[in-house]
Coordinates of C-alpha atoms and ligand atoms in Angstrom, one line a residue:
X1 CA -8.7 38.9 14.1
X2 CA -12.2 37.5 14.3
X3 CA -12.9 34.2 12.7
X4 CA -16.0 33.0 10.9
X5 CA -16.9 29.3 11.2
X6 CA -18.6 26.8 8.8
X7 CA -19.5 23.2 8.5
X8 CA -21.7 21.0 6.3
X9 CA -25.0 19.4 7.1
X10 CA -23.3 15.9 6.7
X11 CA -21.4 16.7 9.9
X12 CA -24.6 16.2 11.9
X13 CA -25.2 12.5 11.1
X14 CA -26.7 9.3 12.2
X15 CA -23.6 7.4 13.2
X16 CA -23.6 4.8 10.4
X17 CA -20.2 3.2 9.6
X18 CA -19.2 0.5 7.1
X19 CA -20.0 -2.1 9.8
X20 CA -23.2 -0.9 11.2
X21 CA -26.4 1.0 10.3
X22 CA -27.5 4.4 11.7
X23 CA -27.8 4.6 15.4
X24 CA -29.4 8.0 15.8
X25 CA -32.6 9.3 14.2
X26 CA -31.9 12.0 11.6
X27 CA -32.4 15.7 12.2
X28 CA -34.1 17.1 9.1
X29 CA -32.5 19.6 6.9
X30 CA -34.4 22.6 8.4
X31 CA -33.5 21.5 11.9
X32 CA -29.9 21.3 11.0
X33 CA -29.9 24.8 9.5
X34 CA -31.6 26.1 12.5
X35 CA -28.8 24.8 14.7
X36 CA -26.0 26.7 13.0
X37 CA -26.3 30.1 14.7
X38 CA -26.9 28.6 18.1
X39 CA -23.6 26.7 17.8
X40 CA -21.8 29.8 16.7
X41 CA -21.5 29.1 13.0
X42 CA -22.5 31.4 10.1
X43 CA -21.2 29.5 7.0
X44 CA -22.7 26.5 5.4
X45 CA -20.8 24.0 3.2
X46 CA -22.9 22.0 0.8
X47 CA -22.9 19.1 -1.6
X48 CA -25.1 19.8 -4.6
X49 CA -27.5 17.1 -3.4
X50 CA -27.6 18.4 0.2
X51 CA -29.4 21.4 -1.4
X52 CA -31.3 19.5 -4.1
X53 CA -32.2 15.9 -2.9
X54 CA -32.7 13.4 -5.7
X55 CA -30.8 15.8 -8.0
X56 CA -30.3 13.2 -10.8
X57 CA -34.0 12.8 -11.3
X58 CA -34.8 16.6 -11.6
X59 CA -34.9 19.0 -14.5
X60 CA -32.5 21.9 -14.5
X61 CA -35.5 24.2 -13.8
X62 CA -36.5 22.1 -10.8
X63 CA -33.0 22.1 -9.5
X64 CA -32.7 25.9 -9.7
X65 CA -36.0 26.4 -8.1
X66 CA -35.1 24.3 -5.1
X67 CA -31.7 26.1 -4.8
X68 CA -33.6 29.4 -4.7
X69 CA -35.8 28.1 -1.9
X70 CA -32.8 27.0 0.1
X71 CA -31.1 30.3 -0.4
X72 CA -34.1 32.0 1.1
X73 CA -34.1 29.7 4.1
X74 CA -30.4 30.5 4.7
X75 CA -31.1 34.2 4.3
X76 CA -33.8 33.8 7.0
X77 CA -31.3 32.3 9.4
X78 CA -28.6 34.9 8.6
X79 CA -26.4 32.2 7.1
X80 CA -24.2 32.2 4.0
X81 CA -23.1 29.5 1.7
X82 CA -19.3 29.1 1.9
X83 CA -18.8 26.4 -0.8
X84 CA -20.8 23.9 -2.9
X85 CA -19.3 20.5 -4.1
X86 CA -20.6 18.1 -6.7
X87 CA -21.1 14.7 -5.0
X88 CA -19.3 12.7 -7.7
X89 CA -18.8 9.5 -5.7
X90 CA -22.2 7.9 -5.0
X91 CA -23.8 7.3 -8.4
X92 CA -23.6 4.3 -10.5
X93 CA -21.8 6.3 -13.2
X94 CA -18.9 7.2 -10.9
X95 CA -18.1 3.7 -9.6
X96 CA -14.8 3.7 -11.5
X97 CA -14.1 7.5 -11.0
X98 CA -15.7 10.6 -12.3
X99 CA -13.3 12.8 -14.3
X100 CA -10.9 9.9 -14.5
X101 CA -13.3 7.1 -15.3
X102 CA -12.1 4.9 -18.2
X103 CA -15.5 5.5 -19.8
X104 CA -15.6 8.7 -21.8
X105 CA -19.3 9.0 -21.4
X106 CA -19.0 8.9 -17.6
X107 CA -16.3 11.5 -17.7
X108 CA -18.6 13.7 -19.7
X109 CA -21.5 13.2 -17.3
X110 CA -19.2 14.1 -14.4
X111 CA -18.3 17.4 -16.0
X112 CA -22.0 18.1 -16.8
X113 CA -23.0 17.5 -13.2
X114 CA -20.2 19.8 -12.0
X115 CA -21.4 22.6 -14.3
X116 CA -24.8 22.2 -12.8
X117 CA -23.2 22.5 -9.3
X118 CA -21.7 25.8 -10.5
X119 CA -25.2 27.0 -11.4
X120 CA -26.3 26.0 -7.9
X121 CA -23.4 27.8 -6.3
X122 CA -24.2 31.0 -8.2
X123 CA -27.8 30.8 -7.0
X124 CA -26.6 30.2 -3.4
X125 CA -24.4 33.4 -3.7
X126 CA -21.0 31.8 -3.6
X127 CA -18.3 31.4 -6.2
X128 CA -16.5 28.6 -4.4
X129 CA -16.7 25.2 -6.0
X130 CA -15.0 22.4 -4.0
X131 CA -13.7 19.3 -5.8
X132 CA -13.0 16.5 -3.4
X133 CA -11.7 14.0 -6.0
X134 CA -13.0 11.0 -4.1
X135 CA -12.8 8.2 -6.7
X136 CA -10.2 9.8 -8.9
X137 CA -7.7 7.0 -8.3
X138 CA -7.3 3.3 -8.4
X139 CA -7.7 0.1 -6.4
X140 CA -5.0 -1.6 -8.5
X141 CA -2.5 0.5 -10.5
X142 CA -3.0 -1.4 -13.7
X143 CA -6.7 -0.3 -13.9
X144 CA -6.0 3.1 -15.2
X145 CA -3.3 5.2 -16.9
X146 CA -1.8 7.6 -14.4
X147 CA -0.7 10.1 -17.1
X148 CA -4.0 10.1 -18.9
X149 CA -5.6 10.7 -15.4
X150 CA -3.8 13.9 -14.9
X151 CA -4.8 15.2 -18.3
X152 CA -8.4 14.2 -17.7
X153 CA -8.4 16.2 -14.4
X154 CA -6.8 19.3 -16.1
X155 CA -9.3 19.0 -18.9
X156 CA -12.3 18.8 -16.5
X157 CA -11.0 21.8 -14.5
X158 CA -10.5 23.9 -17.7
X159 CA -14.0 23.1 -18.9
X160 CA -15.4 24.3 -15.5
X161 CA -13.3 27.5 -15.5
X162 CA -14.5 28.1 -19.0
X163 CA -18.1 27.5 -18.2
X164 CA -18.3 30.3 -15.6
X165 CA -15.7 33.1 -15.6
X166 CA -16.3 34.0 -12.0
X167 CA -16.2 30.5 -10.4
X168 CA -13.2 29.6 -8.2
X169 CA -12.2 25.9 -7.9
X170 CA -10.9 24.6 -4.5
X171 CA -9.3 21.2 -4.8
X172 CA -9.5 19.1 -1.6
X173 CA -6.7 16.6 -1.6
X174 CA -6.9 13.2 0.1
X175 CA -4.4 10.3 -0.3
X176 CA -6.7 7.3 0.0
X177 CA -10.2 6.2 1.0
X178 CA -12.4 5.3 -0.7
X179 CA -9.6 4.5 -3.2
X180 CA -6.5 2.6 -2.4
X181 CA -4.4 5.3 -4.0
X182 CA -5.8 8.7 -5.0
X183 CA -4.3 10.8 -7.9
X184 CA -4.3 14.0 -5.9
X185 CA -3.1 13.1 -2.5
X186 CA -1.5 16.3 -1.3
X187 CA -1.8 20.1 -1.7
X188 CA 1.3 20.1 -3.9
X189 CA -0.4 17.8 -6.4
X190 CA -3.6 20.0 -6.2
X191 CA -1.7 23.3 -6.9
X192 CA 0.3 21.8 -9.7
X193 CA -3.0 21.2 -11.4
X194 CA -3.9 24.8 -10.7
X195 CA -0.8 26.1 -12.4
X196 CA -1.4 23.9 -15.4
X197 CA -5.0 25.1 -15.8
X198 CA -6.1 27.9 -18.2
X199 CA -6.7 30.3 -15.3
X200 CA -4.4 29.6 -12.4
X201 CA -5.7 32.5 -10.4
X202 CA -9.1 30.7 -10.1
X203 CA -7.8 27.4 -8.8
X204 CA -6.7 26.8 -5.3
X205 CA -7.1 24.5 -2.4
X206 CA -9.1 23.3 0.6
X207 CA -6.9 21.5 3.2
X208 CA -8.3 18.9 5.6
X209 CA -6.2 18.2 8.6
X210 CA -7.0 14.4 8.7
X211 CA -6.2 14.0 5.0
X212 CA -2.7 15.5 5.6
X213 CA -2.1 13.1 8.5
X214 CA -3.3 10.2 6.3
X215 CA -0.6 11.2 3.8
X216 CA 2.0 11.2 6.6
X217 CA 2.3 15.0 6.5
X218 CA 1.8 17.7 9.0
X219 CA -1.3 19.8 8.4
X220 CA 0.3 23.1 9.3
X221 CA 3.1 22.5 6.8
X222 CA 0.6 21.7 4.1
X223 CA -1.4 24.8 5.0
X224 CA 1.8 26.9 4.9
X225 CA 2.6 25.5 1.5
X226 CA -0.8 26.7 0.1
X227 CA -0.6 30.0 2.0
X228 CA 2.8 30.7 0.4
X229 CA 1.1 30.5 -3.0
X230 CA -1.9 32.6 -1.9
X231 CA -4.0 29.5 -2.5
X232 CA -5.5 28.4 0.8
X233 CA -9.1 29.3 0.3
X234 CA -10.8 27.0 2.8
X235 CA -9.9 24.4 5.5
X236 CA -11.6 21.3 7.0
X237 CA -10.2 21.2 10.5
X238 CA -10.5 17.9 12.4
X239 CA -8.2 15.3 13.9
X240 CA -7.0 11.8 13.1
X241 CA -5.3 9.2 15.2
X242 CA -2.6 7.9 12.9
X243 CA -2.8 5.9 9.7
X244 CA -6.2 4.2 9.8
X245 CA -9.6 4.9 8.4
X246 CA -10.6 8.5 8.0
X247 CA -11.8 9.5 11.4
X248 CA -12.9 13.1 11.3
X249 CA -12.3 13.5 15.0
X250 CA -13.0 16.8 16.8
X251 CA -10.3 19.4 16.1
X252 CA -7.4 19.0 18.5
X253 CA -8.8 15.9 20.2
X254 CA -5.9 13.7 19.2
X255 CA -2.9 16.0 19.2
X256 CA -3.3 19.4 20.7
X257 CA 0.1 20.7 19.6
X258 CA -0.6 19.7 16.0
X259 CA -3.8 21.7 16.3
X260 CA -2.0 24.7 17.9
X261 CA 0.4 24.8 14.9
X262 CA -2.5 24.8 12.5
X263 CA -4.1 27.8 14.3
X264 CA -0.7 29.4 14.4
X265 CA 0.0 29.2 10.7
X266 CA -3.5 30.4 9.8
X267 CA -3.5 33.3 12.3
X268 CA 0.0 34.4 11.5
X269 CA -0.7 34.5 7.8
X270 CA -3.9 36.5 7.9
X271 CA -6.1 33.6 7.0
X272 CA -9.7 34.9 7.1
X273 CA -8.9 38.4 6.1
X274 CA -10.3 37.8 2.6
X275 CA -13.4 36.2 3.9
X276 CA -12.1 32.7 4.3
X277 CA -14.0 30.5 6.8
X278 CA -12.7 28.2 9.5
X279 CA -14.4 25.2 8.1
X280 CA -14.8 22.0 10.1
X281 CA -15.3 18.4 8.8
X282 CA -15.9 16.5 12.0
X283 CA -18.1 13.5 12.9
X284 CA -19.6 12.7 16.3
X285 CA -18.6 9.3 17.7
X286 CA -21.1 6.5 16.9
X287 CA -21.6 6.1 20.7
X288 CA -23.0 9.7 21.1
X289 CA -26.7 10.0 22.1
X290 CA -28.8 11.9 19.5
X291 CA -29.5 15.0 21.6
X292 CA -25.7 15.3 22.3
X293 CA -24.7 14.8 18.7
X294 CA -23.8 18.5 18.0
X295 CA -21.1 18.6 20.7
X296 CA -18.2 17.8 18.4
X297 CA -19.0 20.9 16.4
X298 CA -19.2 23.2 19.4
X299 CA -16.1 21.6 20.9
X300 CA -14.0 22.0 17.8
X301 CA -15.0 25.6 17.4
X302 CA -14.3 26.5 21.0
X303 CA -11.0 24.6 21.0
X304 CA -10.0 26.6 17.9
X305 CA -10.7 29.9 19.7
X306 CA -8.8 28.8 22.8
X307 CA -5.8 27.9 20.7
X308 CA -6.1 31.3 18.9
X309 CA -5.7 32.8 22.4
X310 CA -2.7 30.6 22.9
X311 CA -1.3 31.9 19.6
X312 CA -1.9 35.5 20.7
X313 CA -0.1 35.0 24.1
X314 CA 2.8 32.9 22.6
X315 CA 5.9 34.8 23.5
X316 CA 7.4 35.7 20.1
X317 CA 10.5 37.4 21.6
X318 CA 11.3 34.3 23.6
X319 CA 10.8 32.2 20.5
X320 CA 13.1 34.5 18.6
X321 CA 15.9 34.2 21.2
X322 CA 15.6 30.5 21.4
X323 CA 15.7 30.1 17.6
X324 CA 18.7 32.5 17.4
X325 CA 20.5 30.4 20.0
X326 CA 19.5 27.3 18.1
X327 CA 18.1 26.0 21.4
X328 CA 15.3 23.9 19.9
X329 CA 15.1 21.8 23.1
X330 CA 14.4 25.0 25.0
X331 CA 11.8 26.0 22.4
X332 CA 10.2 22.6 22.6
X333 CA 9.9 23.0 26.4
X334 CA 8.5 26.5 26.1
X335 CA 5.8 25.4 23.6
X336 CA 4.7 22.5 25.9
X337 CA 4.8 24.9 29.0
X338 CA 2.7 27.4 27.1
X339 CA 0.1 24.8 26.0
X340 CA -0.1 23.4 29.5
X341 CA -0.7 27.0 30.9
X342 CA 2.5 27.3 32.9
Ligands
GLO401 C1 -14.1 13.0 2.8 C2 -14.1 14.5 2.6 C3 -15.5 15.0 2.4 C4 -15.5 16.3 1.7 C5 -16.9 16.8 1.4 C6 -16.8 18.1 0.6 O1 -13.1 12.5 3.3 O2 -13.5 15.2 3.6 O3 -16.2 15.1 3.6 O4 -14.8 17.3 2.5 O5 -17.5 15.8 0.6 O6 -16.5 17.9 -0.7
MG402 MG1 -13.3 17.2 4.0

């Protein structure tokens, strides 16, 4: 099995955090795209406004013209667009949420912007629309009605499915941050929206490792859940040191065994055989010098490939025997030996 890798231009960044400004000079968009192939990546993940800066101030024709230009740049580099996501969390009209805002006009605007993102996705040659439901939740429970919120989400999804009969929607769950509590915290929540939609076959999930950990769940089990439904259509591999702010650490850097199990569930279930990418959503540490601020991407990719080797050489017969004997202590020891190379 060969794997194809992707990341988004936001994964090469300037090191700003909520407590400090950028510490590295930006690479411009063209420089970022030029780096993909060298780093071993062929897929690009985009927000709508990564492709079309200042999108809100542009006419539809201007937006589509710019998307066409970016498509040609990608073609020139031999890159493909994996997914496009509407950035529904930065504007003044999404402060209180987008599809679940209490203001009906804001809900409508969020759906309109998402329809435009679908147009951009088509122009970029992908039918994958990612919805990270960033502000669909609350800071205090009393601020919104949690039952209405679910209906608003289903309504938005249905309107997007109806707008373009070929688009697929990939919901990226996350339990918190920026919200105190998000309405779609896990893949189970995401997939239940899929089944309630008017076209369940076109709604699936994108699972991010760190988001599962923040929900107190194991990423490989979350992935397994989606795989069992045939609905794991993309991943954001990364790592996370416990229950704190969303860290987007390099894949496997906090817990190698947890990473091994993600690679294992993906490889064992043929993930990638329908064109799915191994997507990364990783951030370089704020301390990293500018010229070394791509390492987290290269490291995450190579760690994935090394773990894929570990999955290949994992002794399945031994595992079978240990499981049959219910010797899980023996299995535990074998897994650690295998990862340590003994
Ligand atoms: C933040 C999310 C974010 C999304 C991206 C694509 O926690 O992981 O990075 O993946 O905006 O929609
Ligand atoms: Mg993500």
